[in-house]
PDB file of C-alpha atoms in Angstrom:
ATOM      1  CA  MET A   1      47.848  17.647   3.958  1.00 53.00           C
ATOM      2  CA  LYS A   2      46.138  14.392   2.998  1.00 67.00           C
ATOM      3  CA  LEU A   3      44.407  14.008   6.377  1.00 58.00           C
ATOM      4  CA  PRO A   4      42.220  17.147   6.041  1.00 59.00           C
ATOM      5  CA  ALA A   5      41.228  16.094   2.505  1.00 61.00           C
ATOM      6  CA  VAL A   6      40.271  12.616   3.725  1.00 54.00           C
ATOM      7  CA  LEU A   7      38.285  14.067   6.628  1.00 57.00           C
ATOM      8  CA  ALA A   8      36.482  16.458   4.281  1.00 58.00           C
ATOM      9  CA  ALA A   9      35.604  13.563   1.960  1.00 57.00           C
ATOM     10  CA  VAL A  10      34.260  11.508   4.874  1.00 55.00           C
ATOM     11  CA  VAL A  11      32.126  14.426   6.073  1.00 54.00           C
ATOM     12  CA  LEU A  12      30.703  14.958   2.574  1.00 55.00           C
ATOM     13  CA  LEU A  13      29.847  11.269   2.231  1.00 57.00           C
ATOM     14  CA  MET A  14      28.107  11.299   5.599  1.00 59.00           C
ATOM     15  CA  LEU A  15      26.068  14.373   4.629  1.00 53.00           C
ATOM     16  CA  ALA A  16      25.110  12.860   1.282  1.00 50.00           C
ATOM     17  CA  GLY A  17      23.977   9.662   3.004  1.00 47.00           C
ATOM     18  CA  SER A  18      21.890  11.545   5.546  1.00 42.00           C
ATOM     19  CA  LEU A  19      20.179  13.576   2.808  1.00 42.00           C
ATOM     20  CA  THR A  20      19.147  10.401   1.010  1.00 44.00           C
ATOM     21  CA  ALA A  21      17.905   8.785   4.210  1.00 49.00           C
ATOM     22  CA  SER A  22      15.882  11.853   5.180  1.00 51.00           C
ATOM     23  CA  ALA A  23      13.712  11.829   2.043  1.00 62.00           C
ATOM     24  CA  ALA A  24      10.072  11.836   3.084  1.00 71.00           C
ATOM     25  CA  PRO A  25       8.368   8.446   2.681  1.00 81.00           C
ATOM     26  CA  ASN A  26       5.674   8.048   0.067  1.00 91.00           C
ATOM     27  CA  THR A  27       2.044   8.234   1.125  1.00 94.00           C
ATOM     28  CA  GLY A  28      -0.877   6.427  -0.450  1.00 96.00           C
ATOM     29  CA  THR A  29      -4.626   6.269  -0.871  1.00 97.00           C
ATOM     30  CA  THR A  30      -7.161   3.551  -1.620  1.00 98.00           C
ATOM     31  CA  ALA A  31     -10.700   4.036  -2.933  1.00 98.00           C
ATOM     32  CA  LEU A  32     -13.313   1.418  -3.771  1.00 98.00           C
ATOM     33  CA  LEU A  33     -14.663   2.000  -7.288  1.00 98.00           C
ATOM     34  CA  GLY A  34     -18.015   0.391  -6.551  1.00 97.00           C
ATOM     35  CA  PRO A  35     -20.048  -1.254  -3.790  1.00 97.00           C
ATOM     36  CA  ALA A  36     -18.570  -4.075  -1.731  1.00 97.00           C
ATOM     37  CA  VAL A  37     -21.169  -6.853  -2.098  1.00 97.00           C
ATOM     38  CA  SER A  38     -20.948 -10.348  -0.638  1.00 97.00           C
ATOM     39  CA  GLY A  39     -20.236 -12.933  -3.353  1.00 96.00           C
ATOM     40  CA  SER A  40     -18.815 -10.450  -5.849  1.00 97.00           C
ATOM     41  CA  GLN A  41     -15.686  -8.370  -6.412  1.00 97.00           C
ATOM     42  CA  VAL A  42     -14.846  -4.668  -6.665  1.00 98.00           C
ATOM     43  CA  ASP A  43     -11.954  -2.740  -8.167  1.00 98.00           C
ATOM     44  CA  VAL A  44      -9.892  -0.498  -5.913  1.00 98.00           C
ATOM     45  CA  ASP A  45      -8.003   2.551  -7.162  1.00 98.00           C
ATOM     46  CA  VAL A  46      -4.686   2.887  -5.355  1.00 97.00           C
ATOM     47  CA  SER A  47      -2.320   5.819  -5.604  1.00 97.00           C
ATOM     48  CA  VAL A  48       1.118   6.644  -4.252  1.00 96.00           C
ATOM     49  CA  THR A  49       2.665  10.102  -3.995  1.00 94.00           C
ATOM     50  CA  GLY A  50       6.041  11.283  -2.769  1.00 89.00           C
ATOM     51  CA  GLY A  51       9.607  11.788  -3.830  1.00 83.00           C
ATOM     52  CA  MET A  52      10.605   8.140  -4.141  1.00 84.00           C
ATOM     53  CA  PRO A  53      10.180   6.386  -7.520  1.00 85.00           C
ATOM     54  CA  ILE A  54       7.573   3.616  -7.848  1.00 90.00           C
ATOM     55  CA  VAL A  55       8.666   0.253  -9.255  1.00 92.00           C
ATOM     56  CA  PRO A  56       6.768  -2.988  -9.986  1.00 95.00           C
ATOM     57  CA  TYR A  57       6.353  -5.404  -7.032  1.00 96.00           C
ATOM     58  CA  GLU A  58       7.454  -2.763  -4.490  1.00 95.00           C
ATOM     59  CA  TYR A  59       3.904  -2.223  -3.232  1.00 97.00           C
ATOM     60  CA  ALA A  60       1.049  -4.622  -2.541  1.00 98.00           C
ATOM     61  CA  ILE A  61      -2.637  -4.157  -1.854  1.00 98.00           C
ATOM     62  CA  GLN A  62      -3.965  -5.907   1.245  1.00 98.00           C
ATOM     63  CA  ASN A  63      -7.607  -6.460   2.126  1.00 98.00           C
ATOM     64  CA  GLU A  64      -8.619  -7.829   5.523  1.00 97.00           C
ATOM     65  CA  CYS A  65     -12.184  -8.752   6.499  1.00 98.00           C
ATOM     66  CA  TYR A  66     -13.623  -9.424   9.951  1.00 98.00           C
ATOM     67  CA  PHE A  67     -16.802 -11.476   9.989  1.00 97.00           C
ATOM     68  CA  ASN A  68     -17.868 -10.116  13.425  1.00 94.00           C
ATOM     69  CA  GLY A  69     -18.420  -6.627  11.951  1.00 93.00           C
ATOM     70  CA  LYS A  70     -15.524  -4.905  13.778  1.00 92.00           C
ATOM     71  CA  ALA A  71     -12.326  -4.098  11.853  1.00 88.00           C
ATOM     72  CA  SER A  72      -9.904  -5.088  14.610  1.00 89.00           C
ATOM     73  CA  GLY A  73      -8.082  -8.145  15.884  1.00 91.00           C
ATOM     74  CA  ASN A  74      -7.125 -11.042  13.647  1.00 95.00           C
ATOM     75  CA  PRO A  75      -8.864 -10.987  10.260  1.00 97.00           C
ATOM     76  CA  ASP A  76     -11.077 -13.892   9.176  1.00 96.00           C
ATOM     77  CA  SER A  77     -10.212 -13.290   5.519  1.00 96.00           C
ATOM     78  CA  PHE A  78      -7.025 -11.937   4.003  1.00 95.00           C
ATOM     79  CA  GLN A  79      -6.075 -11.009   0.424  1.00 98.00           C
ATOM     80  CA  ARG A  80      -2.683  -9.627  -0.582  1.00 98.00           C
ATOM     81  CA  ASP A  81      -1.575  -8.998  -4.165  1.00 98.00           C
ATOM     82  CA  ASP A  82       1.603  -7.374  -5.478  1.00 98.00           C
ATOM     83  CA  ILE A  83       1.086  -4.362  -7.716  1.00 98.00           C
ATOM     84  CA  VAL A  84       2.933  -4.755 -11.008  1.00 97.00           C
ATOM     85  CA  PHE A  85       1.454  -2.190 -13.392  1.00 96.00           C
ATOM     86  CA  TRP A  86       1.302   1.511 -12.497  1.00 96.00           C
ATOM     87  CA  PHE A  87       0.039   4.375 -14.646  1.00 94.00           C
ATOM     88  CA  ASP A  88       0.581   8.115 -14.310  1.00 93.00           C
ATOM     89  CA  VAL A  89      -2.356  10.460 -13.684  1.00 92.00           C
ATOM     90  CA  GLY A  90      -1.180  14.051 -13.387  1.00 91.00           C
ATOM     91  CA  GLY A  91       2.154  13.040 -11.897  1.00 89.00           C
ATOM     92  CA  VAL A  92       0.621  10.587  -9.392  1.00 93.00           C
ATOM     93  CA  ALA A  93       1.191   6.820  -9.653  1.00 95.00           C
ATOM     94  CA  HIS A  94      -2.125   4.892  -9.838  1.00 96.00           C
ATOM     95  CA  ALA A  95      -3.109   1.248 -10.174  1.00 97.00           C
ATOM     96  CA  THR A  96      -6.457  -0.544 -10.251  1.00 98.00           C
ATOM     97  CA  MET A  97      -6.622  -3.797  -8.306  1.00 98.00           C
ATOM     98  CA  PRO A  98      -9.519  -6.250  -7.756  1.00 98.00           C
ATOM     99  CA  VAL A  99     -10.702  -7.233  -4.274  1.00 98.00           C
ATOM    100  CA  TYR A 100     -12.777 -10.415  -3.983  1.00 98.00           C
ATOM    101  CA  PHE A 101     -15.787 -11.009  -1.694  1.00 97.00           C
ATOM    102  CA  HIS A 102     -16.711 -14.512  -2.904  1.00 95.00           C
ATOM    103  CA  ASP A 103     -16.462 -16.029   0.590  1.00 95.00           C
ATOM    104  CA  ILE A 104     -17.126 -12.868   2.637  1.00 97.00           C
ATOM    105  CA  PRO A 105     -20.515 -12.737   4.410  1.00 97.00           C
ATOM    106  CA  ALA A 106     -22.649  -9.585   4.388  1.00 97.00           C
ATOM    107  CA  ASP A 107     -22.101  -7.146   7.278  1.00 97.00           C
ATOM    108  CA  SER A 108     -18.396  -8.029   7.540  1.00 97.00           C
ATOM    109  CA  ALA A 109     -16.119  -5.099   8.362  1.00 97.00           C
ATOM    110  CA  CYS A 110     -13.145  -4.814   6.034  1.00 97.00           C
ATOM    111  CA  LYS A 111     -10.159  -2.599   5.492  1.00 97.00           C
ATOM    112  CA  VAL A 112      -7.998  -2.236   2.416  1.00 98.00           C
ATOM    113  CA  PHE A 113      -4.573  -0.607   2.401  1.00 98.00           C
ATOM    114  CA  LEU A 114      -1.194  -0.512   0.703  1.00 98.00           C
ATOM    115  CA  ILE A 115       1.854  -2.416   1.959  1.00 97.00           C
ATOM    116  CA  ARG A 116       5.511  -1.578   1.322  1.00 95.00           C
ATOM    117  CA  ASN A 117       8.287  -3.591   3.001  1.00 92.00           C
ATOM    118  CA  ASN A 118       5.658  -5.358   5.172  1.00 93.00           C
ATOM    119  CA  THR A 119       4.514  -1.994   6.566  1.00 95.00           C
ATOM    120  CA  ALA A 120       1.210  -0.228   5.908  1.00 96.00           C
ATOM    121  CA  VAL A 121       1.648   2.892   3.783  1.00 96.00           C
ATOM    122  CA  LYS A 122       0.616   6.061   5.618  1.00 96.00           C
ATOM    123  CA  GLY A 123      -2.794   7.407   4.603  1.00 96.00           C
ATOM    124  CA  SER A 124      -3.791   4.371   2.537  1.00 97.00           C
ATOM    125  CA  THR A 125      -6.307   2.604   4.809  1.00 97.00           C
ATOM    126  CA  THR A 126      -9.983   2.553   3.814  1.00 97.00           C
ATOM    127  CA  ILE A 127     -12.463   0.869   6.187  1.00 97.00           C
ATOM    128  CA  TYR A 128     -15.840  -0.298   4.810  1.00 97.00           C
ATOM    129  CA  THR A 129     -18.687  -2.776   5.337  1.00 97.00           C
ATOM    130  CA  VAL A 130     -19.653  -5.550   2.919  1.00 97.00           C
ATOM    131  CA  GLY A 131     -23.272  -5.369   1.816  1.00 96.00           C
ATOM    132  CA  PRO A 132     -25.735  -8.153   1.020  1.00 94.00           C
TER     133      PRO A 132
END
């Protein structure tokens, strides 16, 4: 009589674990809030949506710049900052983060995106060119 109860408990635990693991991953967006100009900085609005809660230091913003004008290969400049403070806008987690272009020459191709667990967050990449 105990064996069927134990088997039923094991099956329920396995189902509960698979439901948790099958939760859809969060997606994100990034948007520059001004022009990217060499020698300056610009704020970037980042947002994360999905069923998983957002906690401080879980996500980071990463900006990569390529001085040759093509956003591929190894970046010539790299900025990565953890996101600590989030605010709610209509049920969507947002943060505003600065990106610096102090040493980035004009006409560089750059891309900014969100990172979680050393992986780019789906939908969060924005590619742009730095102006003079």
